XYZ file of C-alpha atoms in Angstrom:
303
model
C 0.000 0.000 0.000
C 1.357 3.410 -0.953
C 1.432 5.946 1.865
C -0.488 9.147 0.922
C 1.761 11.330 3.058
C 4.883 10.099 1.259
C 3.139 10.557 -2.096
C 2.492 14.187 -1.156
C 6.182 14.695 -0.358
C 7.112 13.266 -3.760
C 4.555 15.499 -5.482
C 5.934 18.532 -3.647
C 9.462 17.626 -4.751
C 8.272 17.740 -8.365
C 6.700 21.188 -7.806
C 9.242 22.809 -5.484
C 12.418 21.333 -6.963
C 14.549 20.641 -3.881
C 14.361 18.488 -0.766
C 15.111 21.597 1.315
C 12.060 23.413 -0.121
C 9.865 20.362 0.530
C 11.154 20.181 4.112
C 10.315 23.847 4.694
C 6.805 23.428 3.244
C 6.161 20.299 5.329
C 7.860 21.712 8.458
C 10.256 18.755 8.588
C 14.015 18.356 8.534
C 15.663 17.621 5.206
C 16.893 14.295 6.567
C 13.320 13.303 7.486
C 12.092 14.112 3.985
C 14.962 12.146 2.415
C 14.226 9.205 4.698
C 10.525 9.153 3.815
C 11.291 9.330 0.098
C 13.688 6.411 0.501
C 10.919 4.439 2.197
C 8.621 5.268 -0.726
C 11.228 3.885 -3.129
C 11.332 0.681 -1.100
C 7.535 0.462 -1.090
C 7.327 0.855 -4.852
C 10.481 -1.212 -5.531
C 11.358 1.477 -8.071
C 14.110 4.061 -8.271
C 12.273 7.366 -7.942
C 15.248 9.685 -7.299
C 18.696 10.144 -8.750
C 21.492 12.297 -7.381
C 23.125 14.989 -9.534
C 25.976 16.556 -7.589
C 24.611 17.696 -4.240
C 20.976 17.665 -5.374
C 18.438 14.994 -6.223
C 15.973 14.910 -9.063
C 13.090 12.678 -10.026
C 13.680 9.795 -12.410
C 11.139 9.249 -15.223
C 9.358 6.772 -12.934
C 9.436 9.344 -10.132
C 7.881 11.988 -12.376
C 5.065 9.649 -13.389
C 4.295 8.729 -9.783
C 4.520 12.340 -8.545
C 2.065 13.622 -11.144
C -0.351 10.721 -10.788
C -0.155 11.182 -7.019
C -1.824 14.603 -7.248
C -4.938 13.112 -8.800
C -4.910 10.290 -6.239
C -4.647 12.717 -3.312
C -7.433 14.912 -4.698
C -9.650 11.855 -5.122
C -8.959 10.743 -1.553
C -9.926 14.196 -0.266
C -13.156 13.960 -2.243
C -13.964 10.566 -0.726
C -13.257 11.808 2.802
C -15.567 14.791 2.257
C -18.348 12.554 0.947
C -18.050 10.237 3.940
C -18.174 13.132 6.392
C -21.214 14.662 4.753
C -22.854 11.343 3.790
C -23.677 12.974 0.460
C -26.268 15.325 1.977
C -24.375 18.525 1.221
C -20.851 19.676 0.339
C -18.539 19.326 3.324
C -14.908 19.000 4.256
C -11.857 21.214 3.997
C -11.145 23.602 1.108
C -7.843 25.504 1.207
C -8.177 28.892 -0.478
C -5.077 30.962 -1.272
C -5.317 34.576 -2.408
C -3.271 37.729 -2.761
C -3.752 40.454 -0.198
C -6.299 42.741 -1.866
C -8.499 39.803 -2.895
C -8.766 38.487 0.660
C -10.887 41.328 2.066
C -12.765 42.084 -1.157
C -13.483 38.572 -2.493
C -12.575 35.809 -0.071
C -13.843 37.018 3.308
C -17.325 37.897 1.943
C -17.534 34.513 0.156
C -16.402 32.551 3.224
C -18.856 34.493 5.414
C -21.765 33.535 3.137
C -20.630 29.910 3.042
C -20.460 29.715 6.843
C -24.227 30.305 6.911
C -25.280 28.320 3.847
C -22.926 25.315 4.260
C -22.051 24.875 7.955
C -20.254 21.558 7.329
C -17.822 23.202 4.929
C -14.461 24.362 6.323
C -12.626 26.979 4.256
C -9.140 28.011 5.342
C -7.663 31.245 3.969
C -3.981 31.688 3.177
C -2.349 34.896 1.956
C -0.334 33.938 -1.131
C 1.006 36.312 -3.744
C 0.829 35.174 -7.408
C 4.476 34.083 -7.414
C 3.681 31.750 -4.482
C 0.124 30.606 -5.107
C 0.589 28.740 -8.397
C 3.370 26.649 -6.852
C 1.136 25.900 -3.852
C -1.729 24.841 -6.118
C 0.432 22.549 -8.222
C 2.051 21.066 -5.116
C -1.364 20.221 -3.662
C -1.067 22.710 -0.794
C -4.071 24.738 -2.003
C -7.355 23.655 -3.590
C -8.263 27.040 -5.091
C -6.137 30.136 -5.602
C -7.059 33.682 -6.533
C -4.404 34.886 -8.933
C -3.949 36.905 -12.100
C -3.258 35.713 -15.627
C -1.035 38.788 -16.083
C 1.739 37.454 -13.818
C 4.060 36.126 -16.533
C 6.635 34.802 -14.053
C 4.300 31.854 -13.346
C 3.223 30.570 -16.786
C -0.118 28.860 -17.176
C -0.369 25.296 -18.421
C -2.747 22.482 -19.347
C -2.737 21.182 -15.761
C -4.995 23.977 -14.445
C -8.472 25.395 -15.046
C -9.124 29.146 -14.885
C -12.365 30.866 -13.812
C -12.428 34.637 -14.594
C -13.751 36.719 -11.694
C -13.110 40.413 -12.385
C -10.900 43.013 -14.044
C -9.017 45.325 -11.690
C -7.395 48.632 -12.786
C -3.994 49.798 -11.556
C -4.291 53.340 -10.174
C -1.958 56.095 -9.024
C -2.440 56.799 -5.300
C -1.696 60.300 -3.980
C -2.041 62.181 -0.675
C -5.548 63.650 -0.230
C -4.454 67.257 -0.796
C -3.163 66.378 -4.287
C -6.420 65.178 -5.820
C -6.756 66.013 -9.505
C -9.083 65.151 -12.336
C -8.328 63.177 -15.444
C -5.899 60.363 -16.208
C -2.372 60.652 -14.810
C 0.797 60.708 -16.918
C 3.386 58.885 -14.808
C 6.275 60.859 -16.309
C 4.983 63.901 -14.396
C 5.784 62.091 -11.135
C 9.379 61.122 -11.908
C 10.828 63.122 -8.985
C 8.349 61.909 -6.380
C 9.106 59.572 -3.450
C 7.497 56.186 -4.091
C 6.089 53.439 -1.874
C 6.654 49.989 -3.388
C 5.768 46.396 -2.621
C 8.534 43.961 -1.622
C 11.089 42.981 -4.298
C 9.998 40.198 -6.647
C 6.284 40.619 -5.942
C 3.721 41.142 -8.697
C 3.103 44.822 -7.900
C 6.788 45.646 -7.361
C 7.662 44.230 -10.775
C 4.694 45.909 -12.463
C 5.275 49.321 -10.872
C 8.978 49.227 -11.790
C 8.130 48.373 -15.396
C 5.519 51.147 -15.691
C 7.872 53.790 -14.275
C 10.689 52.739 -16.591
C 8.368 52.751 -19.587
C 7.528 56.351 -18.612
C 11.224 57.247 -18.780
C 12.411 57.296 -15.168
C 13.767 55.141 -12.370
C 11.510 55.493 -9.301
C 12.989 56.878 -6.086
C 11.735 54.253 -3.645
C 11.570 55.501 -0.030
C 9.772 52.514 1.525
C 8.678 48.964 0.792
C 5.659 47.345 2.408
C 4.218 43.875 1.955
C 0.939 45.222 3.375
C -1.198 47.579 1.278
C -2.709 49.144 4.406
C 0.735 50.336 5.469
C 1.364 51.732 1.991
C -1.950 53.616 2.073
C -1.122 55.037 5.503
C 2.279 56.217 4.235
C 0.681 57.915 1.218
C -2.081 59.428 3.379
C 0.622 61.030 5.551
C 2.071 62.734 2.456
C 5.327 60.765 2.590
C 5.039 58.991 -0.761
C 2.890 58.109 -3.746
C 2.176 54.614 -5.050
C 0.808 52.448 -7.828
C -1.755 50.016 -6.410
C -4.569 47.765 -7.649
C -8.032 49.275 -7.421
C -9.115 46.514 -5.034
C -6.401 47.562 -2.577
C -7.857 51.036 -2.020
C -9.466 50.929 1.409
C -11.963 53.776 2.026
C -10.754 54.082 5.627
C -7.664 55.872 4.317
C -7.840 59.434 3.016
C -6.043 59.163 -0.288
C -6.710 60.380 -3.819
C -6.620 58.038 -6.806
C -6.168 58.708 -10.508
C -6.526 56.432 -13.486
C -3.458 56.071 -15.675
C -3.206 57.857 -19.018
C -2.191 54.492 -20.496
C -4.657 52.212 -18.688
C -3.311 49.045 -17.072
C -5.563 46.321 -15.693
C -5.098 42.872 -14.207
C -7.445 39.953 -14.776
C -8.448 38.378 -11.465
C -9.113 34.652 -11.709
C -9.849 31.639 -9.561
C -7.607 28.694 -10.470
C -7.983 24.981 -9.693
C -6.065 21.886 -10.713
C -7.397 20.045 -13.734
C -8.206 16.350 -13.472
C -11.870 15.550 -13.812
C -14.807 17.439 -12.270
C -13.875 19.381 -9.113
C -15.177 17.889 -5.883
C -18.449 19.287 -4.580
C -16.877 21.399 -1.822
C -14.507 23.096 -4.284
C -17.383 23.795 -6.702
C -19.412 25.453 -3.942
C -16.516 27.760 -3.021
C -15.962 28.642 -6.700
C -19.644 29.558 -7.047
C -19.442 31.766 -3.952
C -16.405 33.565 -5.376
C -18.214 34.164 -8.663
C -21.134 35.783 -6.836
C -18.980 38.588 -5.507
C -21.372 41.413 -6.410
C -19.950 44.838 -7.175
C -16.309 45.293 -6.262
C -14.973 48.839 -5.739
C -12.883 49.786 -8.753
C -13.300 46.420 -10.482
C -15.547 45.167 -13.267
C -17.090 41.749 -13.761
C -15.737 39.544 -16.581
C -17.575 39.457 -19.872
C -20.279 36.789 -19.803
C -20.681 36.751 -16.044
C-alpha cells in the first residue's frame, strides 16, 4: 500500500524542486524528507530519485508517480468529504489561497456567506502572492487560488483550469491634498518619493516596469508587503504609489487617478485540472463568482 503522506512529499518535490524546499513546506528536517522518500522507493520497488551533484531529481518513474499522485490525493480528499457529509451537502476542507487585496474584497465575503449556507464546509484562507500561489496549487497545498493571468513569471499550463472573476485597474495613489481630475501621466511624477511592494512581488515588478516605460527610475523611499501600510504612508504625504483598485481601502484618506495608459489585471480563480472538481470546491468557486460589485473592479464578460 502506498502511503499518501509520502506521495504528497514526492509530489511537492516535483513542484518545489529541492528536498530543502519540501522540508520547509512540510515543516520537517531535510533528513526526514529524504528518509521518507527512501521508504517510498522501497515500497514501490522502483528508483524514484537520482542524485546529480549535491541535489536529487526525479527519475522518469518518479515523475510519473509524482504527477499521478496529485490526482490520487485529490480523489482521496473527495472521498473523505463525501463520507463526512454522507452525500447530503458539500462538506470537508477547502484551502483557499489569495493575494492580499483579494482576501478582504473577495474571499472574506464569500467565506462568510458559506459559513451560513454550508455549515459543514471548512474553508481556510492563506495569503499567497501570485508568485507563491501557483506553486502551492500545483504542489497540492491549495485547492483554489485567486491569482492573475497577467503574472508572466508563473506561466499557465494544461494542468490547471481558470475561472475569470473580475478586471481590476492599476491606479496612481496620492495624498488627499493632491487630488486632480483626469488620467495621470506617470512621467509627471518622476521626482516623487514612491512606496513599493517587496522585491519580486507582482506589484513591485509591475510598478517598476511602468515607471521605466515612462522614462524614469523610481525613487523608492519605503517597501511594504501590506497595502494598508502603503496607504497610511501615502495618506501622511510621505510617498505616492501604484496600487490595484481593489487595494484602495476607504478608511484611508487618499486620492486616486486612473493612468493615461490604462493598465488592468485579470483576477481569476484557479484549480487543478483532473476531472470534475469535488463538490466542496465547486461550492466555493460559485461563492467567489457571486462577488457582487467590487470597488474599482468590473465583472468579466459573460458573467
